[in-house]
PDB file of C-alpha atoms in Angstrom:
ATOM      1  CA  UNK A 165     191.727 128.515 223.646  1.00  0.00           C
ATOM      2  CA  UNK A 166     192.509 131.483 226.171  1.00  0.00           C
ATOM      3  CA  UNK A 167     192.634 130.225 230.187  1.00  0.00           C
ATOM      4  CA  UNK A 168     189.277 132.350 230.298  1.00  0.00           C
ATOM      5  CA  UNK A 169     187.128 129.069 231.988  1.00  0.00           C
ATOM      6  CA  UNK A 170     186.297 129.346 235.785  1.00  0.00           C
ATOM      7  CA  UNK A 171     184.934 126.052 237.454  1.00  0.00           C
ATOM      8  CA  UNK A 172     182.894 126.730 240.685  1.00  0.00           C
ATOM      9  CA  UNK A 173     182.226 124.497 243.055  1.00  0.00           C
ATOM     10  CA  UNK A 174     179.399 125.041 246.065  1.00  0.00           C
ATOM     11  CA  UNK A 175     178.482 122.880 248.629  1.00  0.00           C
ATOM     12  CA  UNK A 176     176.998 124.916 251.406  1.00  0.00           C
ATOM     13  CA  UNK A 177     173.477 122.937 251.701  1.00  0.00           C
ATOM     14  CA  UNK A 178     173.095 120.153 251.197  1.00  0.00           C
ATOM     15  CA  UNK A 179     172.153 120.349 247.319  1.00  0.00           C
ATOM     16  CA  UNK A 180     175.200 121.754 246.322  1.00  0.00           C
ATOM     17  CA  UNK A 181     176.110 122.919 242.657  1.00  0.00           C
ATOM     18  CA  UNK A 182     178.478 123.282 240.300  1.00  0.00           C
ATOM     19  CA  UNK A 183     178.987 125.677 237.069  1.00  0.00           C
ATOM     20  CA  UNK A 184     181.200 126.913 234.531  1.00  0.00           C
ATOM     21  CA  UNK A 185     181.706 129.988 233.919  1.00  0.00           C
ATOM     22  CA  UNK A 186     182.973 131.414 230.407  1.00  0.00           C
ATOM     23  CA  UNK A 187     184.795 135.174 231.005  1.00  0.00           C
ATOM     24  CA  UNK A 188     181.313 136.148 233.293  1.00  0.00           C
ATOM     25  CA  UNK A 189     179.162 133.660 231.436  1.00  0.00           C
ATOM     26  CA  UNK A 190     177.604 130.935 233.009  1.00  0.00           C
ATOM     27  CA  UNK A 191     177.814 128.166 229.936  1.00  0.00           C
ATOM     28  CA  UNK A 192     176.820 125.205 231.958  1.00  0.00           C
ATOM     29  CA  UNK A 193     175.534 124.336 235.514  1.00  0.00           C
ATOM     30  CA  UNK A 194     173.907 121.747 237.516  1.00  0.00           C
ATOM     31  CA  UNK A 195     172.015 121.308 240.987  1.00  0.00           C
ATOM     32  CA  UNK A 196     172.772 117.987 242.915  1.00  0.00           C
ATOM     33  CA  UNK A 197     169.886 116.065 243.307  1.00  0.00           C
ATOM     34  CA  UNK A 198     168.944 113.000 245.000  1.00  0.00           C
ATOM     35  CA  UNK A 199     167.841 109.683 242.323  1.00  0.00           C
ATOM     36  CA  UNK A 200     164.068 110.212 243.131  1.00  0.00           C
ATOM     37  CA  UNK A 201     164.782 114.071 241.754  1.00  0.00           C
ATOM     38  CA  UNK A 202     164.672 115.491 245.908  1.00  0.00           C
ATOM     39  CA  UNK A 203     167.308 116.967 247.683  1.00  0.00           C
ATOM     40  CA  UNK A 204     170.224 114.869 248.476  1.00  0.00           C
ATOM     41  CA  UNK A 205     170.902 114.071 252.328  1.00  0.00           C
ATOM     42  CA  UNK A 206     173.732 111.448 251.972  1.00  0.00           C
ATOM     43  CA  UNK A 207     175.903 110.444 248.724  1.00  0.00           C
ATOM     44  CA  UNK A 208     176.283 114.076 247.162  1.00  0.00           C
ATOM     45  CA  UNK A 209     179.867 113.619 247.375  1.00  0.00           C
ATOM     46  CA  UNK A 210     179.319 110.333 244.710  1.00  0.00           C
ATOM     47  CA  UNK A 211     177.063 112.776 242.616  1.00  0.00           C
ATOM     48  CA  UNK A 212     179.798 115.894 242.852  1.00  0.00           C
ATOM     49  CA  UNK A 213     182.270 114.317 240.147  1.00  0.00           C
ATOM     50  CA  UNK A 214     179.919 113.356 237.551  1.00  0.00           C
ATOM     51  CA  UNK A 215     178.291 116.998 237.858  1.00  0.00           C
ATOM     52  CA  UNK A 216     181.662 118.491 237.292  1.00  0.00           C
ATOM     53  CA  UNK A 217     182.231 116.408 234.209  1.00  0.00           C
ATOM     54  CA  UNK A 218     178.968 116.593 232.632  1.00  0.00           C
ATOM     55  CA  UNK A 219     179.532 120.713 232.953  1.00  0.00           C
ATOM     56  CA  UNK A 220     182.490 120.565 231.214  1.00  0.00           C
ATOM     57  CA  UNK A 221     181.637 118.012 228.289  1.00  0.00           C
ATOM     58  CA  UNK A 222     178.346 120.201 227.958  1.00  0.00           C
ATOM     59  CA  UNK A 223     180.456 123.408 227.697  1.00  0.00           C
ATOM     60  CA  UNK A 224     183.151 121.812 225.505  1.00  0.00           C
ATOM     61  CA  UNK A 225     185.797 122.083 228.399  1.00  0.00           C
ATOM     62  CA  UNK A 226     188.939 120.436 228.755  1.00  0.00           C
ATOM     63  CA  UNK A 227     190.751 120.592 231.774  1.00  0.00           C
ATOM     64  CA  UNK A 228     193.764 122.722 230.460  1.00  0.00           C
ATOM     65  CA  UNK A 229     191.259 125.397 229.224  1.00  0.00           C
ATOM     66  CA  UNK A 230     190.647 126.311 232.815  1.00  0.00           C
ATOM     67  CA  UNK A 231     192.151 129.150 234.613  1.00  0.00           C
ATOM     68  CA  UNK A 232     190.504 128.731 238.424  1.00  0.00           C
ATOM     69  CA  UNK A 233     188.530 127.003 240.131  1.00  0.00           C
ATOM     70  CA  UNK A 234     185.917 129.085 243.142  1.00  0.00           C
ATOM     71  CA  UNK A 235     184.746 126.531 245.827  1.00  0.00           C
ATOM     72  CA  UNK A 236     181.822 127.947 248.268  1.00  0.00           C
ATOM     73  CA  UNK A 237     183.657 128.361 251.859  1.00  0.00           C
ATOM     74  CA  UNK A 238     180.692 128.545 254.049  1.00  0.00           C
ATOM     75  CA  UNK A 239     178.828 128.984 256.184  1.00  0.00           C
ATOM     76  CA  UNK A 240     176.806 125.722 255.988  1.00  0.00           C
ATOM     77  CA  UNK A 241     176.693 122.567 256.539  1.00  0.00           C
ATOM     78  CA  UNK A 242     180.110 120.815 257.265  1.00  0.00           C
ATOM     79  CA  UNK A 243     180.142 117.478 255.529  1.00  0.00           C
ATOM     80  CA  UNK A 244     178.910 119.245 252.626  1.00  0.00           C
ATOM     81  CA  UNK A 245     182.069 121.807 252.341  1.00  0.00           C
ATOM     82  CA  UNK A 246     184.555 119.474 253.349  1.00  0.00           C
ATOM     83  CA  UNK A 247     183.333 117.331 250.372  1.00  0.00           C
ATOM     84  CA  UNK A 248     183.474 120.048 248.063  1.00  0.00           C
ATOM     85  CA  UNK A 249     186.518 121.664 249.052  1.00  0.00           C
ATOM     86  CA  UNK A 250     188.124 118.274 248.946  1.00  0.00           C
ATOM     87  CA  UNK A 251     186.946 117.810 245.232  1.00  0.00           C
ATOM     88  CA  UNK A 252     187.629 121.670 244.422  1.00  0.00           C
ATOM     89  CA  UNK A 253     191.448 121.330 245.886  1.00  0.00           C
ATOM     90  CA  UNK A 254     192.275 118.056 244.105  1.00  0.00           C
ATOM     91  CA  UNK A 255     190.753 119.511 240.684  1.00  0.00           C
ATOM     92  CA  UNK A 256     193.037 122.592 241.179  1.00  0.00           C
ATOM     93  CA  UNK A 257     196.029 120.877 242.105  1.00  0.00           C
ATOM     94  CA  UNK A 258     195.647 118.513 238.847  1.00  0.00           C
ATOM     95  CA  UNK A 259     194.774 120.661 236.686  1.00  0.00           C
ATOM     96  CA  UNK A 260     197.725 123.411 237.820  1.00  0.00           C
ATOM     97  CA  UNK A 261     195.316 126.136 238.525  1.00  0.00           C
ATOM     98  CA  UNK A 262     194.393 128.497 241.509  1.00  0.00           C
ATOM     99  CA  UNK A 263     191.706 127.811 244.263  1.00  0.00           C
ATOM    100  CA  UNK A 264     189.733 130.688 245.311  1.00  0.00           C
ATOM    101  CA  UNK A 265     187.400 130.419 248.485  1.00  0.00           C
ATOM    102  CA  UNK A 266     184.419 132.734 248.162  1.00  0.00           C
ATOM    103  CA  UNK A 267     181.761 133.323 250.620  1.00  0.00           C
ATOM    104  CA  UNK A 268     178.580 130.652 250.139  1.00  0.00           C
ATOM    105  CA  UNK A 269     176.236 133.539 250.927  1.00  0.00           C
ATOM    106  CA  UNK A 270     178.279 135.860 248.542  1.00  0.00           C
ATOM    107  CA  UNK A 271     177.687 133.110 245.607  1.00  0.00           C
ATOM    108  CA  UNK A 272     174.332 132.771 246.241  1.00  0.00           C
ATOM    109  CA  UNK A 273     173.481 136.393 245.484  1.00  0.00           C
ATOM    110  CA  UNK A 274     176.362 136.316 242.090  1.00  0.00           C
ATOM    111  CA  UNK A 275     174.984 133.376 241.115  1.00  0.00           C
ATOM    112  CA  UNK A 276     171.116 133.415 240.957  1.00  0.00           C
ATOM    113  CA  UNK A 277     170.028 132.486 237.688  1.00  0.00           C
ATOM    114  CA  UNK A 278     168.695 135.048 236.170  1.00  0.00           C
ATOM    115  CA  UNK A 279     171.196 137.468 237.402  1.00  0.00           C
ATOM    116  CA  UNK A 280     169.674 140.055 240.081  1.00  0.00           C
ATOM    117  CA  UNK A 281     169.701 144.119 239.422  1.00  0.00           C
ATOM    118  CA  UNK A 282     172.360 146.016 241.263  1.00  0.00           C
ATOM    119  CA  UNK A 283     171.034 146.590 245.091  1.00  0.00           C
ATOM    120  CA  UNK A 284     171.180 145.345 248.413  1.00  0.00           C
ATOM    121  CA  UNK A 285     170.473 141.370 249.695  1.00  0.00           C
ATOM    122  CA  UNK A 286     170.126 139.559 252.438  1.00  0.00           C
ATOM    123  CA  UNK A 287     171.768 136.103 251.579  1.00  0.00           C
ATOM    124  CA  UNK A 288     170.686 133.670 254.042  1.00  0.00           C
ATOM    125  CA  UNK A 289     171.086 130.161 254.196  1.00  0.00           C
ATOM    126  CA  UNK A 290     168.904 127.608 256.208  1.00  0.00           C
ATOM    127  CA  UNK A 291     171.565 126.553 259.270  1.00  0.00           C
ATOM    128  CA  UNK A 292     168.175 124.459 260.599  1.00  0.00           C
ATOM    129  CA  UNK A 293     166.794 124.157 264.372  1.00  0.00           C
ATOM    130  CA  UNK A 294     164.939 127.768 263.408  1.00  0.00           C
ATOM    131  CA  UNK A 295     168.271 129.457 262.307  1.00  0.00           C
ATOM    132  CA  UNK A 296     170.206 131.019 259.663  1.00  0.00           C
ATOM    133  CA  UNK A 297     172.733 131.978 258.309  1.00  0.00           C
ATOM    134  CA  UNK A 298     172.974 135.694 257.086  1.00  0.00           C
ATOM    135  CA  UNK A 299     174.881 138.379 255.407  1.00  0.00           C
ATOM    136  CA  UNK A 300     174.379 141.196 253.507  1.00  0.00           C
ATOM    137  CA  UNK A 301     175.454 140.985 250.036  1.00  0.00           C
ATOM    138  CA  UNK A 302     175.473 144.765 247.750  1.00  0.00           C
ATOM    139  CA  UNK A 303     175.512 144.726 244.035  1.00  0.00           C
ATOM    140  CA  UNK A 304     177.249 147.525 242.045  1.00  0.00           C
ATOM    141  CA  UNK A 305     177.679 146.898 238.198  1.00  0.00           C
ATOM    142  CA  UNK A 306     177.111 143.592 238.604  1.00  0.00           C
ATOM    143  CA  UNK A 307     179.736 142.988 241.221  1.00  0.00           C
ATOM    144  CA  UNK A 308     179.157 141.136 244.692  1.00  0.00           C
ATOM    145  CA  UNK A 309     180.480 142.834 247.888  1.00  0.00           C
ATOM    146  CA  UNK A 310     180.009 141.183 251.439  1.00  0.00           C
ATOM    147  CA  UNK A 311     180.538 144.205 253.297  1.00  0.00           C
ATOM    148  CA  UNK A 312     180.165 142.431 257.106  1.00  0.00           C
ATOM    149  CA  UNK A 313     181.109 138.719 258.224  1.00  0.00           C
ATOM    150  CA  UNK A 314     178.141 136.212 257.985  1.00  0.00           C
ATOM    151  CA  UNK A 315     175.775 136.162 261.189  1.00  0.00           C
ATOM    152  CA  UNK A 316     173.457 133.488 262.979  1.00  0.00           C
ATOM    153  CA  UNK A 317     169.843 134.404 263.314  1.00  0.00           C
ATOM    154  CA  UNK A 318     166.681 133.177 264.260  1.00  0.00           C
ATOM    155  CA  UNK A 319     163.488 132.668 262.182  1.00  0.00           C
ATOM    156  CA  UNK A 320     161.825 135.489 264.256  1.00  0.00           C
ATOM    157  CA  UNK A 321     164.865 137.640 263.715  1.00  0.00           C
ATOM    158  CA  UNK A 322     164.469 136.783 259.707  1.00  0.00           C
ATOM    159  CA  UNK A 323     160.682 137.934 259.310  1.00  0.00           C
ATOM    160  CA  UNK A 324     161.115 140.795 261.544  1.00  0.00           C
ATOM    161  CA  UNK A 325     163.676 142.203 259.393  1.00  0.00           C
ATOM    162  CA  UNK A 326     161.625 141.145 256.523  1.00  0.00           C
ATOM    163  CA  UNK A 327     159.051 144.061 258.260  1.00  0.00           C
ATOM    164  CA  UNK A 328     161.573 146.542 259.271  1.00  0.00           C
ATOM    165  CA  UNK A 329     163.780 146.603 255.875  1.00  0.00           C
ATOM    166  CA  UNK A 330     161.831 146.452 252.938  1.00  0.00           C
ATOM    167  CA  UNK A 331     163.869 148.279 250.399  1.00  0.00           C
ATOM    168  CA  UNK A 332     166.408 145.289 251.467  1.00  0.00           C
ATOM    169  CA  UNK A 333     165.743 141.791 249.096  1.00  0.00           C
ATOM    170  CA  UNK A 334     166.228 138.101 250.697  1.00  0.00           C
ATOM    171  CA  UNK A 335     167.724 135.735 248.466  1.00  0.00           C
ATOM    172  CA  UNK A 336     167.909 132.339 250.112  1.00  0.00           C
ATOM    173  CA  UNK A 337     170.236 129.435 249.214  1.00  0.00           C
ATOM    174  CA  UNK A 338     169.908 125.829 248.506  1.00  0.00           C
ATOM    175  CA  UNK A 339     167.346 125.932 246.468  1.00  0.00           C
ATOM    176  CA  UNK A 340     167.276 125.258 242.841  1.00  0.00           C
ATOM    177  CA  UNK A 341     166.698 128.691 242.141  1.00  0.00           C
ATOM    178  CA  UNK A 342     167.224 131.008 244.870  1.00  0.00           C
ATOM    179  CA  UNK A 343     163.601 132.603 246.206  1.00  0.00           C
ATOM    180  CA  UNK A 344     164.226 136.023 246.059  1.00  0.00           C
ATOM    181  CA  UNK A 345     161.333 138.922 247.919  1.00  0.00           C
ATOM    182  CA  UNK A 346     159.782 140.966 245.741  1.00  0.00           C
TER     183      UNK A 346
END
């Protein structure tokens, strides 16, 4: 089989999620979840490794079919990335492959399930206290671009840009399936 296989890893919230990705096929993917079926606050980095193996027997994966490995880089919340970049670096160093780094909030837009139409987002991600974190995400044949660095805004700030930019959609992370405006 042809090195085509990306892994990606995410663990910006505190969900976090991992998929793999055939060529620009998403063949298999899974939200963390907590035992009662809620969102995990403590142990996702015990539920991170089975995730990533169940992905890969469900795809037919073995580790020398895969070519890279993505791992979320943030923003969000810090136990959460260190787990999964931890994971993320040890799968790419044993498995001989690259480790690429991508923007959370960039994911979050390339990711949603199904895929969004070309355009502009506003990725956000819940940072809590009343805050997130932002960053406008553009589409073009299917292709994510993150043309400014992520910013920290307030609830307020979030619904009055809701009002003021219409034409522009929120997707928000850490969700099972991102809620995107109409």
């Amino acid at each position: 089989m042809t090195r085509s296989i990306t892994l990606a890893i995410e663990g910006a919230t505190y969900q976090g999620s991992v998929a793999v990705i055939r060529d620009a096929e998403v063949v298999a993917e899974r939200t963390l979840q907590a035992e009662d079926g809620g969102i995990p606050r403590a142990g996702r980095g015990e539920r991170l490794m089975p995730a990533v193996s169940e992905c890969l027997d469900e795809a037919g994966v073995r580790g020398s079919d895969i070519a890279r490995i993505v791992c979320g880089a943030g923003p969000g919340s810090f136990t959460s990335l260190r787990v999964a970049g931890s994971v993320a670096k040890g799968l790419a160093a044993g498995y001989g492959v690259e480790l690429y780094a991508v923007s959370s909030l960039l994911l979050i837009v390339s990711g949603a399930q199904p895929p969004l139409p070309n355009g502009k987002y506003l990725s956000i991600l819940d940072a809590m206290r009343g805050e997130f974190y932002s960053a406008p995400i553009i589409l073009r044949l299917g292709l994510p671009v993150q043309p400014e660095p992520p910013t920290l805004i307030s609830a307020a700030q979030l619904e009055e840009f809701r009002l003021r930019e219409r034409a522009l959609r929120v997707v928000e992370g850490g969700r099972t399936h991102p809620c995107v405006d109409p």
